[in-house]
């Protein structure tokens, strides 16, 4: 009877420990997902590099010809040779000779840079 009580006590402790460990892993995973962001970078046919950063869980970017299309945080962003568009609305013109374009999405705000200089900010 004493051996069964000792074994049962250890099994209870192992179950409690395993439950706490699983709960800690679940909370840690939820925190990682909540604070996760994405980044994508690509080069267009013209040689222009486009870099997108987002605080959203999902970032989908395609680089085709001379246009980059970025879908993130409910925005549909297009970087064309001479324009920046958000949700099919023109936000700003850019110099077609710009070698790099940066798109930073954070807290429902998009900040655009061309060759390291600020171009436009779009807020929803």
PDB file of C-alpha atoms in Angstrom:
ATOM      1  CA  UNK A   1       0.000   0.000   0.000  1.00  0.00           C
ATOM      2  CA  UNK A   2       2.861   2.372   0.740  1.00  0.00           C
ATOM      3  CA  UNK A   3       4.492   1.746  -2.631  1.00  0.00           C
ATOM      4  CA  UNK A   4       1.244   2.556  -4.467  1.00  0.00           C
ATOM      5  CA  UNK A   5       0.780   5.788  -2.527  1.00  0.00           C
ATOM      6  CA  UNK A   6       4.397   6.815  -3.294  1.00  0.00           C
ATOM      7  CA  UNK A   7       4.022   5.997  -6.989  1.00  0.00           C
ATOM      8  CA  UNK A   8       0.684   7.784  -7.199  1.00  0.00           C
ATOM      9  CA  UNK A   9       2.200  10.870  -5.580  1.00  0.00           C
ATOM     10  CA  UNK A  10       5.050  10.959  -8.136  1.00  0.00           C
ATOM     11  CA  UNK A  11       2.643  10.520 -11.023  1.00  0.00           C
ATOM     12  CA  UNK A  12       0.586  13.467  -9.778  1.00  0.00           C
ATOM     13  CA  UNK A  13       3.715  15.613  -9.547  1.00  0.00           C
ATOM     14  CA  UNK A  14       4.812  14.639 -13.068  1.00  0.00           C
ATOM     15  CA  UNK A  15       1.343  15.424 -14.455  1.00  0.00           C
ATOM     16  CA  UNK A  16       1.315  18.831 -12.742  1.00  0.00           C
ATOM     17  CA  UNK A  17       4.810  19.608 -14.035  1.00  0.00           C
ATOM     18  CA  UNK A  18       3.891  18.512 -17.575  1.00  0.00           C
ATOM     19  CA  UNK A  19       0.711  20.613 -17.466  1.00  0.00           C
ATOM     20  CA  UNK A  20       2.621  23.697 -16.311  1.00  0.00           C
ATOM     21  CA  UNK A  21       5.278  23.137 -18.963  1.00  0.00           C
ATOM     22  CA  UNK A  22       2.655  22.863 -21.723  1.00  0.00           C
ATOM     23  CA  UNK A  23       0.913  25.998 -20.456  1.00  0.00           C
ATOM     24  CA  UNK A  24       4.208  27.924 -20.437  1.00  0.00           C
ATOM     25  CA  UNK A  25       4.935  26.780 -24.008  1.00  0.00           C
ATOM     26  CA  UNK A  26       1.460  27.833 -25.164  1.00  0.00           C
ATOM     27  CA  UNK A  27       1.765  31.281 -23.558  1.00  0.00           C
ATOM     28  CA  UNK A  28       5.259  31.734 -25.010  1.00  0.00           C
ATOM     29  CA  UNK A  29       4.033  30.779 -28.482  1.00  0.00           C
ATOM     30  CA  UNK A  30       1.109  33.195 -28.245  1.00  0.00           C
ATOM     31  CA  UNK A  31       3.428  36.030 -27.198  1.00  0.00           C
ATOM     32  CA  UNK A  32       5.804  35.271 -30.076  1.00  0.00           C
ATOM     33  CA  UNK A  33       2.957  35.311 -32.583  1.00  0.00           C
ATOM     34  CA  UNK A  34       1.517  38.522 -31.183  1.00  0.00           C
ATOM     35  CA  UNK A  35       4.815  40.366 -31.437  1.00  0.00           C
ATOM     36  CA  UNK A  36       5.996  38.748 -34.660  1.00  0.00           C
ATOM     37  CA  UNK A  37       6.553  40.728 -37.781  1.00  0.00           C
ATOM     38  CA  UNK A  38       7.770  40.000 -41.215  1.00  0.00           C
ATOM     39  CA  UNK A  39      10.371  41.217 -43.645  1.00  0.00           C
ATOM     40  CA  UNK A  40      10.832  40.689 -47.347  1.00  0.00           C
ATOM     41  CA  UNK A  41      13.329  41.979 -49.849  1.00  0.00           C
ATOM     42  CA  UNK A  42      13.648  41.595 -53.586  1.00  0.00           C
ATOM     43  CA  UNK A  43      15.230  43.068 -56.676  1.00  0.00           C
ATOM     44  CA  UNK A  44      13.192  44.268 -59.628  1.00  0.00           C
ATOM     45  CA  UNK A  45      14.156  43.953 -63.307  1.00  0.00           C
ATOM     46  CA  UNK A  46      15.530  47.509 -63.275  1.00  0.00           C
ATOM     47  CA  UNK A  47      17.941  46.593 -60.470  1.00  0.00           C
ATOM     48  CA  UNK A  48      15.934  48.499 -57.838  1.00  0.00           C
ATOM     49  CA  UNK A  49      15.787  46.781 -54.471  1.00  0.00           C
ATOM     50  CA  UNK A  50      12.538  46.880 -52.524  1.00  0.00           C
ATOM     51  CA  UNK A  51      12.501  46.048 -48.822  1.00  0.00           C
ATOM     52  CA  UNK A  52       9.272  45.648 -46.841  1.00  0.00           C
ATOM     53  CA  UNK A  53       8.960  45.362 -43.065  1.00  0.00           C
ATOM     54  CA  UNK A  54       5.696  44.817 -41.234  1.00  0.00           C
ATOM     55  CA  UNK A  55       4.554  44.327 -37.667  1.00  0.00           C
ATOM     56  CA  UNK A  56       1.722  42.155 -38.991  1.00  0.00           C
ATOM     57  CA  UNK A  57       1.672  38.376 -38.671  1.00  0.00           C
ATOM     58  CA  UNK A  58       1.561  37.971 -42.416  1.00  0.00           C
ATOM     59  CA  UNK A  59       3.563  39.608 -45.166  1.00  0.00           C
ATOM     60  CA  UNK A  60       3.226  38.451 -48.765  1.00  0.00           C
ATOM     61  CA  UNK A  61       5.452  40.134 -51.350  1.00  0.00           C
ATOM     62  CA  UNK A  62       5.872  39.454 -55.063  1.00  0.00           C
ATOM     63  CA  UNK A  63       8.490  41.015 -57.303  1.00  0.00           C
ATOM     64  CA  UNK A  64       7.529  40.867 -60.972  1.00  0.00           C
ATOM     65  CA  UNK A  65       9.106  42.910 -63.732  1.00  0.00           C
ATOM     66  CA  UNK A  66       9.461  46.440 -62.415  1.00  0.00           C
ATOM     67  CA  UNK A  67       6.657  46.231 -59.831  1.00  0.00           C
ATOM     68  CA  UNK A  68       6.647  44.988 -56.263  1.00  0.00           C
ATOM     69  CA  UNK A  69       3.309  44.038 -54.701  1.00  0.00           C
ATOM     70  CA  UNK A  70       3.164  43.782 -50.924  1.00  0.00           C
ATOM     71  CA  UNK A  71       0.144  42.514 -48.991  1.00  0.00           C
ATOM     72  CA  UNK A  72       0.277  42.967 -45.234  1.00  0.00           C
ATOM     73  CA  UNK A  73      -1.813  44.270 -42.326  1.00  0.00           C
ATOM     74  CA  UNK A  74      -4.839  44.676 -44.608  1.00  0.00           C
ATOM     75  CA  UNK A  75      -2.914  46.897 -47.034  1.00  0.00           C
ATOM     76  CA  UNK A  76      -2.255  46.202 -50.706  1.00  0.00           C
ATOM     77  CA  UNK A  77       0.911  48.163 -51.521  1.00  0.00           C
ATOM     78  CA  UNK A  78       2.419  48.585 -54.988  1.00  0.00           C
ATOM     79  CA  UNK A  79       5.839  49.971 -55.787  1.00  0.00           C
ATOM     80  CA  UNK A  80       5.963  50.819 -59.506  1.00  0.00           C
ATOM     81  CA  UNK A  81       8.820  52.488 -61.402  1.00  0.00           C
ATOM     82  CA  UNK A  82       7.562  55.982 -60.545  1.00  0.00           C
ATOM     83  CA  UNK A  83       4.691  55.644 -58.041  1.00  0.00           C
ATOM     84  CA  UNK A  84       3.761  54.308 -54.630  1.00  0.00           C
ATOM     85  CA  UNK A  85       0.192  53.021 -54.382  1.00  0.00           C
ATOM     86  CA  UNK A  86      -1.815  51.807 -51.406  1.00  0.00           C
ATOM     87  CA  UNK A  87      -5.099  50.011 -52.006  1.00  0.00           C
ATOM     88  CA  UNK A  88      -5.076  51.191 -55.655  1.00  0.00           C
ATOM     89  CA  UNK A  89      -4.708  54.807 -54.562  1.00  0.00           C
ATOM     90  CA  UNK A  90      -1.657  56.819 -55.560  1.00  0.00           C
ATOM     91  CA  UNK A  91       0.225  58.006 -52.478  1.00  0.00           C
ATOM     92  CA  UNK A  92       3.381  59.546 -53.955  1.00  0.00           C
ATOM     93  CA  UNK A  93       5.619  59.822 -56.973  1.00  0.00           C
ATOM     94  CA  UNK A  94       9.199  58.573 -56.749  1.00  0.00           C
ATOM     95  CA  UNK A  95      12.194  59.131 -58.971  1.00  0.00           C
ATOM     96  CA  UNK A  96      12.351  56.279 -61.474  1.00  0.00           C
ATOM     97  CA  UNK A  97      16.146  56.261 -60.981  1.00  0.00           C
ATOM     98  CA  UNK A  98      15.841  55.424 -57.249  1.00  0.00           C
ATOM     99  CA  UNK A  99      17.962  52.357 -56.514  1.00  0.00           C
ATOM    100  CA  UNK A 100      16.191  51.307 -53.327  1.00  0.00           C
ATOM    101  CA  UNK A 101      12.714  51.669 -51.857  1.00  0.00           C
ATOM    102  CA  UNK A 102      11.827  50.883 -48.261  1.00  0.00           C
ATOM    103  CA  UNK A 103       8.299  50.165 -47.035  1.00  0.00           C
ATOM    104  CA  UNK A 104       7.740  50.037 -43.266  1.00  0.00           C
ATOM    105  CA  UNK A 105       4.284  49.086 -41.954  1.00  0.00           C
ATOM    106  CA  UNK A 106       3.669  49.630 -38.262  1.00  0.00           C
ATOM    107  CA  UNK A 107       0.468  50.253 -36.298  1.00  0.00           C
ATOM    108  CA  UNK A 108      -1.723  51.036 -39.354  1.00  0.00           C
ATOM    109  CA  UNK A 109       0.862  53.441 -40.757  1.00  0.00           C
ATOM    110  CA  UNK A 110       3.065  53.000 -43.821  1.00  0.00           C
ATOM    111  CA  UNK A 111       6.297  54.960 -44.187  1.00  0.00           C
ATOM    112  CA  UNK A 112       7.990  54.992 -47.603  1.00  0.00           C
ATOM    113  CA  UNK A 113      11.666  55.776 -48.256  1.00  0.00           C
ATOM    114  CA  UNK A 114      13.540  56.017 -51.576  1.00  0.00           C
ATOM    115  CA  UNK A 115      17.335  55.871 -51.518  1.00  0.00           C
ATOM    116  CA  UNK A 116      17.210  56.326 -47.737  1.00  0.00           C
ATOM    117  CA  UNK A 117      15.157  59.536 -47.830  1.00  0.00           C
ATOM    118  CA  UNK A 118      11.601  59.878 -46.564  1.00  0.00           C
ATOM    119  CA  UNK A 119       9.030  60.043 -49.381  1.00  0.00           C
ATOM    120  CA  UNK A 120       5.581  59.687 -47.813  1.00  0.00           C
ATOM    121  CA  UNK A 121       3.590  58.484 -44.834  1.00  0.00           C
ATOM    122  CA  UNK A 122       0.165  56.896 -45.221  1.00  0.00           C
ATOM    123  CA  UNK A 123      -2.143  56.476 -42.206  1.00  0.00           C
ATOM    124  CA  UNK A 124      -5.354  54.536 -42.095  1.00  0.00           C
TER     125      UNK A 124
END
